[in-house]
Short mmCIF file of C-alpha atoms in Angstrom, two decimals:
data_model
loop_
_atom_site.label_atom_id
_atom_site.label_comp_id
_atom_site.label_asym_id
_atom_site.label_seq_id
_atom_site.Cartn_x
_atom_site.Cartn_y
_atom_site.Cartn_z
CA UNK U 4 5.35 -28.67 -21.06
CA UNK U 5 3.37 -26.99 -18.29
CA UNK U 6 6.02 -28.05 -15.79
CA UNK U 7 8.77 -26.41 -17.86
CA UNK U 8 6.74 -23.20 -18.23
CA UNK U 9 6.25 -22.99 -14.47
CA UNK U 10 9.98 -23.44 -13.92
CA UNK U 11 10.67 -20.66 -16.42
CA UNK U 12 8.15 -18.45 -14.60
CA UNK U 13 9.88 -19.20 -11.30
CA UNK U 14 13.24 -18.22 -12.77
CA UNK U 15 11.76 -14.98 -14.13
CA UNK U 16 10.32 -14.14 -10.72
CA UNK U 17 13.70 -14.80 -9.15
CA UNK U 18 15.41 -12.57 -11.71
CA UNK U 19 12.83 -9.86 -10.98
CA UNK U 20 13.83 -9.92 -7.33
CA UNK U 21 17.54 -9.84 -8.20
CA UNK U 22 17.10 -6.92 -10.62
CA UNK U 23 15.02 -5.08 -8.03
CA UNK U 24 17.75 -5.56 -5.41
CA UNK U 25 20.53 -4.44 -7.77
CA UNK U 26 18.60 -1.30 -8.77
CA UNK U 27 18.08 -0.48 -5.08
CA UNK U 28 21.84 -0.77 -4.53
CA UNK U 29 22.47 1.59 -7.43
CA UNK U 30 19.93 4.00 -5.92
CA UNK U 31 20.98 3.33 -2.31
CA UNK U 32 21.12 6.94 -1.11
CA UNK U 33 17.53 7.61 -2.15
CA UNK U 34 16.35 4.22 -0.91
CA UNK U 35 17.84 4.97 2.52
CA UNK U 36 15.96 8.26 2.61
CA UNK U 37 12.75 6.50 1.59
CA UNK U 38 13.10 4.07 4.50
CA UNK U 39 13.93 6.95 6.86
CA UNK U 40 10.99 9.03 5.60
CA UNK U 41 8.50 6.82 7.50
CA UNK U 42 10.36 7.59 10.74
CA UNK U 43 9.97 4.03 12.00
CA UNK U 44 13.74 4.00 12.54
CA UNK U 45 16.55 6.44 13.21
CA UNK U 46 18.64 7.60 10.26
CA UNK U 47 21.53 5.30 11.18
CA UNK U 48 19.27 2.29 11.66
CA UNK U 49 17.50 3.10 8.38
CA UNK U 50 20.85 2.52 6.65
CA UNK U 51 20.87 -1.03 8.02
CA UNK U 52 17.19 -1.71 7.35
CA UNK U 53 17.59 -0.65 3.72
CA UNK U 54 20.49 -3.03 3.24
CA UNK U 55 18.77 -5.85 5.09
CA UNK U 56 15.78 -5.54 2.74
CA UNK U 57 18.11 -5.75 -0.27
CA UNK U 58 19.96 -8.77 1.14
CA UNK U 59 16.69 -10.64 1.72
CA UNK U 60 15.57 -9.82 -1.81
CA UNK U 61 18.85 -11.07 -3.27
CA UNK U 62 18.74 -14.32 -1.27
CA UNK U 63 15.14 -14.99 -2.31
CA UNK U 64 15.94 -14.20 -5.93
CA UNK U 65 18.93 -16.55 -5.97
CA UNK U 66 16.88 -19.25 -4.25
CA UNK U 67 14.08 -18.98 -6.79
CA UNK U 68 16.46 -19.09 -9.75
CA UNK U 69 18.36 -22.06 -8.34
CA UNK U 70 15.10 -23.88 -7.48
CA UNK U 71 16.57 -24.79 -4.10
CA UNK U 72 14.48 -24.90 -0.89
CA UNK U 73 11.33 -24.15 -2.86
CA UNK U 74 8.83 -23.90 -0.01
CA UNK U 75 11.07 -21.66 2.10
CA UNK U 76 11.79 -19.34 -0.83
CA UNK U 77 8.13 -19.33 -1.88
CA UNK U 78 6.86 -18.40 1.55
CA UNK U 79 9.64 -15.87 2.05
CA UNK U 80 8.80 -14.17 -1.24
CA UNK U 81 5.07 -14.09 -0.57
CA UNK U 82 5.51 -12.72 2.95
CA UNK U 83 7.92 -10.08 1.68
CA UNK U 84 5.44 -8.96 -0.99
CA UNK U 85 2.63 -8.86 1.58
CA UNK U 86 4.81 -6.83 3.93
CA UNK U 87 5.70 -4.33 1.22
CA UNK U 88 2.04 -4.09 0.23
CA UNK U 89 1.03 -3.32 3.81
CA UNK U 90 3.63 -0.53 3.87
CA UNK U 91 2.27 0.85 0.59
CA UNK U 92 -1.29 0.84 1.98
CA UNK U 93 0.05 2.83 4.93
CA UNK U 94 1.74 5.22 2.47
CA UNK U 95 -1.60 5.75 0.73
CA UNK U 96 -3.24 6.45 4.09
CA UNK U 97 -0.61 9.15 4.64
CA UNK U 98 -1.43 10.62 1.22
CA UNK U 99 1.95 9.83 -0.26
CA UNK U 100 2.37 9.65 -4.03
CA UNK U 101 6.16 9.47 -4.29
CA UNK U 102 8.26 6.74 -5.85
CA UNK U 103 8.38 3.60 -3.66
CA UNK U 104 11.89 2.74 -4.96
CA UNK U 105 11.01 -0.93 -5.54
CA UNK U 106 13.06 -0.68 -8.75
CA UNK U 107 15.25 2.18 -7.60
CA UNK U 108 14.98 5.34 -9.65
CA UNK U 109 14.95 3.51 -13.00
CA UNK U 110 11.29 2.42 -12.91
CA UNK U 111 9.25 4.75 -10.75
CA UNK U 112 6.04 3.46 -9.18
CA UNK U 113 3.72 5.41 -6.92
CA UNK U 114 2.02 3.43 -4.09
CA UNK U 115 -1.04 2.51 -6.18
CA UNK U 116 1.03 1.28 -9.09
CA UNK U 117 3.32 -0.69 -6.80
CA UNK U 118 0.35 -2.34 -5.05
CA UNK U 119 -0.98 -3.46 -8.44
CA UNK U 120 2.49 -4.74 -9.35
CA UNK U 121 2.67 -6.72 -6.10
CA UNK U 122 -0.81 -8.16 -6.67
CA UNK U 123 0.27 -9.42 -10.10
CA UNK U 124 3.42 -10.95 -8.59
CA UNK U 125 1.37 -12.69 -5.88
CA UNK U 126 -0.88 -14.23 -8.55
CA UNK U 127 2.20 -15.47 -10.40
CA UNK U 128 3.61 -16.92 -7.18
CA UNK U 129 0.33 -18.77 -6.65
CA UNK U 130 0.91 -20.47 -10.00
CA UNK U 131 4.32 -21.83 -8.97
CA UNK U 132 3.30 -23.00 -5.49
CA UNK U 133 3.47 -26.70 -6.43
CA UNK U 134 6.68 -26.54 -8.44
CA UNK U 135 9.06 -29.26 -7.29
CA UNK U 136 12.27 -27.86 -5.90
CA UNK U 137 15.42 -29.65 -4.91
CA UNK U 138 17.48 -29.74 -1.76
CA UNK U 139 21.16 -29.92 -1.01
CA UNK U 140 22.61 -32.26 1.60
CA UNK U 141 23.80 -29.20 3.48
CA UNK U 142 21.01 -26.85 2.42
CA UNK U 143 21.05 -24.87 5.69
CA UNK U 144 24.78 -24.24 5.33
CA UNK U 145 24.28 -23.27 1.70
CA UNK U 146 21.55 -20.80 2.70
CA UNK U 147 23.77 -19.28 5.39
CA UNK U 148 26.68 -19.04 2.93
CA UNK U 149 24.56 -17.33 0.27
CA UNK U 150 23.12 -14.92 2.85
CA UNK U 151 26.58 -14.01 4.16
CA UNK U 152 27.90 -13.60 0.62
CA UNK U 153 24.98 -11.32 -0.33
CA UNK U 154 25.44 -9.34 2.88
CA UNK U 155 29.15 -8.89 2.27
CA UNK U 156 28.49 -7.85 -1.33
CA UNK U 157 25.90 -5.23 -0.38
CA UNK U 158 28.02 -3.71 2.40
CA UNK U 159 31.18 -3.71 0.26
CA UNK U 160 29.50 -2.14 -2.76
CA UNK U 161 27.55 0.39 -0.70
CA UNK U 162 28.84 0.77 2.87
CA UNK U 163 26.53 2.80 5.13
CA UNK U 164 27.70 6.34 5.85
CA UNK U 165 27.63 5.91 9.62
CA UNK U 166 29.94 2.87 9.56
CA UNK U 167 32.63 4.25 7.27
CA UNK U 168 35.19 6.99 7.85
CA UNK U 169 33.69 10.19 6.48
CA UNK U 170 35.60 13.23 5.38
CA UNK U 171 35.78 16.24 7.67
CA UNK U 172 33.73 18.96 5.96
CA UNK U 173 35.12 21.77 8.09
CA UNK U 174 37.72 22.48 5.43
CA UNK U 175 34.98 23.00 2.82
CA UNK U 176 33.61 26.22 4.33
CA UNK U 177 35.75 29.33 4.61
CA UNK U 178 34.55 30.46 8.04
CA UNK U 179 36.01 33.95 7.77
CA UNK U 180 34.40 34.68 4.39
CA UNK U 181 31.10 33.09 5.49
CA UNK U 182 30.95 35.20 8.67
CA UNK U 183 31.70 38.32 6.65
CA UNK U 184 29.01 37.39 4.12
CA UNK U 185 26.39 37.27 6.91
CA UNK U 186 27.00 40.99 7.42
CA UNK U 187 26.94 41.93 3.74
CA UNK U 188 24.24 41.96 1.02
CA UNK U 189 22.26 39.89 0.27
CA UNK U 190 22.47 38.05 3.62
CA UNK U 191 22.74 41.01 6.01
CA UNK U 192 19.01 41.78 6.08
CA UNK U 193 17.86 38.20 6.81
CA UNK U 194 18.52 38.12 10.54
CA UNK U 195 20.88 35.16 10.32
CA UNK U 196 22.90 36.39 13.30
CA UNK U 197 19.91 36.25 15.62
CA UNK U 198 18.74 33.01 17.23
CA UNK U 199 19.22 29.57 15.73
CA UNK U 200 19.29 29.33 11.97
CA UNK U 201 20.17 26.73 9.35
CA UNK U 202 21.88 27.91 6.17
CA UNK U 203 22.34 25.40 3.35
CA UNK U 204 24.65 26.28 0.46
CA UNK U 205 23.40 24.40 -2.57
CA UNK U 206 23.71 24.19 -6.33
CA UNK U 207 20.36 23.94 -8.11
CA UNK U 208 21.67 21.23 -10.44
CA UNK U 209 23.45 19.11 -7.82
CA UNK U 210 22.00 15.64 -7.20
CA UNK U 211 23.47 15.38 -3.70
CA UNK U 212 22.17 18.85 -2.88
CA UNK U 213 18.68 17.57 -3.72
CA UNK U 214 19.09 14.57 -1.42
CA UNK U 215 20.47 16.85 1.29
CA UNK U 216 17.32 18.96 0.94
CA UNK U 217 15.23 15.80 1.35
CA UNK U 218 17.14 14.74 4.45
CA UNK U 219 16.96 18.21 5.98
CA UNK U 220 13.22 18.43 5.21
CA UNK U 221 12.58 15.13 6.98
CA UNK U 222 14.54 16.11 10.08
CA UNK U 223 12.87 19.52 10.23
CA UNK U 224 9.44 17.90 10.02
CA UNK U 225 10.25 15.16 12.53
CA UNK U 226 11.66 17.52 15.15
CA UNK U 227 9.52 20.63 14.67
CA UNK U 228 12.13 23.17 13.64
CA UNK U 229 10.48 26.36 12.28
CA UNK U 230 10.55 26.48 8.49
CA UNK U 231 11.26 30.20 8.41
CA UNK U 232 14.56 29.66 10.25
CA UNK U 233 16.01 27.66 7.38
CA UNK U 234 17.56 29.46 4.41
CA UNK U 235 18.81 27.95 1.17
CA UNK U 236 21.59 29.84 -0.60
CA UNK U 237 21.58 28.72 -4.21
CA UNK U 238 24.06 28.88 -7.02
CA UNK U 239 21.83 28.78 -10.08
CA UNK U 240 18.89 30.42 -11.79
CA UNK U 241 15.30 30.94 -10.70
CA UNK U 242 14.17 28.30 -13.17
CA UNK U 243 16.82 25.92 -11.85
CA UNK U 244 15.68 26.47 -8.27
CA UNK U 245 12.07 25.68 -9.13
CA UNK U 246 13.22 22.50 -10.87
CA UNK U 247 15.33 21.70 -7.80
CA UNK U 248 12.31 21.84 -5.49
CA UNK U 249 10.19 19.83 -7.92
CA UNK U 250 12.73 17.05 -8.43
CA UNK U 251 13.87 16.85 -4.80
CA UNK U 252 10.26 16.77 -3.53
CA UNK U 253 11.52 18.66 -0.49
CA UNK U 254 9.98 21.43 1.60
CA UNK U 255 10.21 24.81 -0.06
CA UNK U 256 12.11 26.88 2.48
CA UNK U 257 13.02 30.56 2.08
CA UNK U 258 15.87 30.91 -0.38
CA UNK U 259 18.04 33.38 -2.21
CA UNK U 260 20.05 33.04 -5.39
CA UNK U 261 23.57 34.25 -4.70
CA UNK U 262 24.36 36.42 -7.68
CA UNK U 263 28.10 36.72 -7.02
CA UNK U 264 28.99 33.16 -8.00
CA UNK U 265 32.75 33.69 -7.64
CA UNK U 266 32.32 34.94 -4.09
CA UNK U 267 30.05 32.02 -3.20
CA UNK U 268 32.59 29.54 -4.57
CA UNK U 269 35.23 31.20 -2.43
CA UNK U 270 33.00 30.90 0.64
CA UNK U 271 32.40 27.17 0.19
CA UNK U 272 35.66 26.36 -1.60
CA UNK U 273 33.57 25.10 -4.52
CA UNK U 274 32.02 22.29 -2.43
CA UNK U 275 28.30 21.49 -2.51
CA UNK U 276 26.27 20.86 -0.43
CA UNK U 277 27.16 22.46 2.90
CA UNK U 278 24.67 22.77 5.77
CA UNK U 279 25.64 25.28 8.46
CA UNK U 280 24.02 25.54 11.91
CA UNK U 281 24.14 29.03 13.40
CA UNK U 282 23.50 30.09 16.99
CA UNK U 283 23.39 33.91 17.16
CA UNK U 284 25.68 34.01 14.15
CA UNK U 285 28.19 31.52 15.56
CA UNK U 286 28.86 28.35 13.57
CA UNK U 287 27.97 25.41 15.83
CA UNK U 288 27.63 22.71 13.18
CA UNK U 289 28.73 22.07 9.63
CA UNK U 290 27.74 19.09 7.49
CA UNK U 291 27.83 17.62 4.03
CA UNK U 292 25.32 15.09 2.69
CA UNK U 293 26.98 11.97 4.09
CA UNK U 294 27.99 13.10 7.57
CA UNK U 295 24.78 14.80 8.72
CA UNK U 296 24.31 13.49 12.26
CA UNK U 297 20.68 13.05 13.24
CA UNK U 298 21.19 13.33 17.01
CA UNK U 299 23.13 16.59 16.64
CA UNK U 300 20.51 18.00 14.29
CA UNK U 301 17.72 16.84 16.60
CA UNK U 302 19.34 18.51 19.63
CA UNK U 303 19.79 21.73 17.66
CA UNK U 304 16.22 21.69 16.32
CA UNK U 305 14.51 20.76 19.57
CA UNK U 306 16.35 23.35 21.66
CA UNK U 307 15.53 26.23 19.33
CA UNK U 308 13.12 27.92 21.71
CA UNK U 309 15.26 27.51 24.81
CA UNK U 310 16.73 30.70 26.26
#
């Protein structure tokens, strides 16, 4: 009876890993930003690290459920949990309280809660340490096949932005209307035609606008761009903007609410978000959420004070 209960527990632990991996895939854009937020890796490499973590979790989950290669899967699972826990301890040291994305955006855990969750899982893994697994004649080939299959699945379902053809956003912004708007109220008094400025056109209720704000906040913090040289131009209400900042957990840059909604929609052809880089009023960069290039942003941010 005890043997059967331990096998059931092992299957449940495996399913937990699989569910966790699937929820990360569903929430991939935010999970990528979470990985990038530690600045251990570049934005492009963070895309790969996020997917690698999901692939490992899927392989371990399938291995636990199938009861194949027990010791390898057990040690892999325990080391993964210990690694995640070490990262969460580091997050606490940084004073972070945001969602760790271990179950995507469906179940939100702050670092403390996730550490407790991992501690419980480690205790449960200790209980199944001596469970008897089984081996295939070609277990190494089976492991490689499962890993390749999981990798292919993850990259097909959610290909990274930097390895897929992205749309050209230059058709989204009406350059003539945007340049004219810089010289008219309410933008004409903000000094946007002097020096290097970033103007983001956002909708307060747009999910991708919120993630764009997160990405822009991270890059600005990493590369030291002055906060007062970033302006958010919102379509929305004051209440909606405050909700936007709260839900996006992004830096609160100077902003205006563009009252003439029809004119704003003409400027951006109804497309949100759009991030525009200005150098003395000249458009030198234009991005959407998926094609924001870190090296180009970094060069723009770091050269702000150059003559």
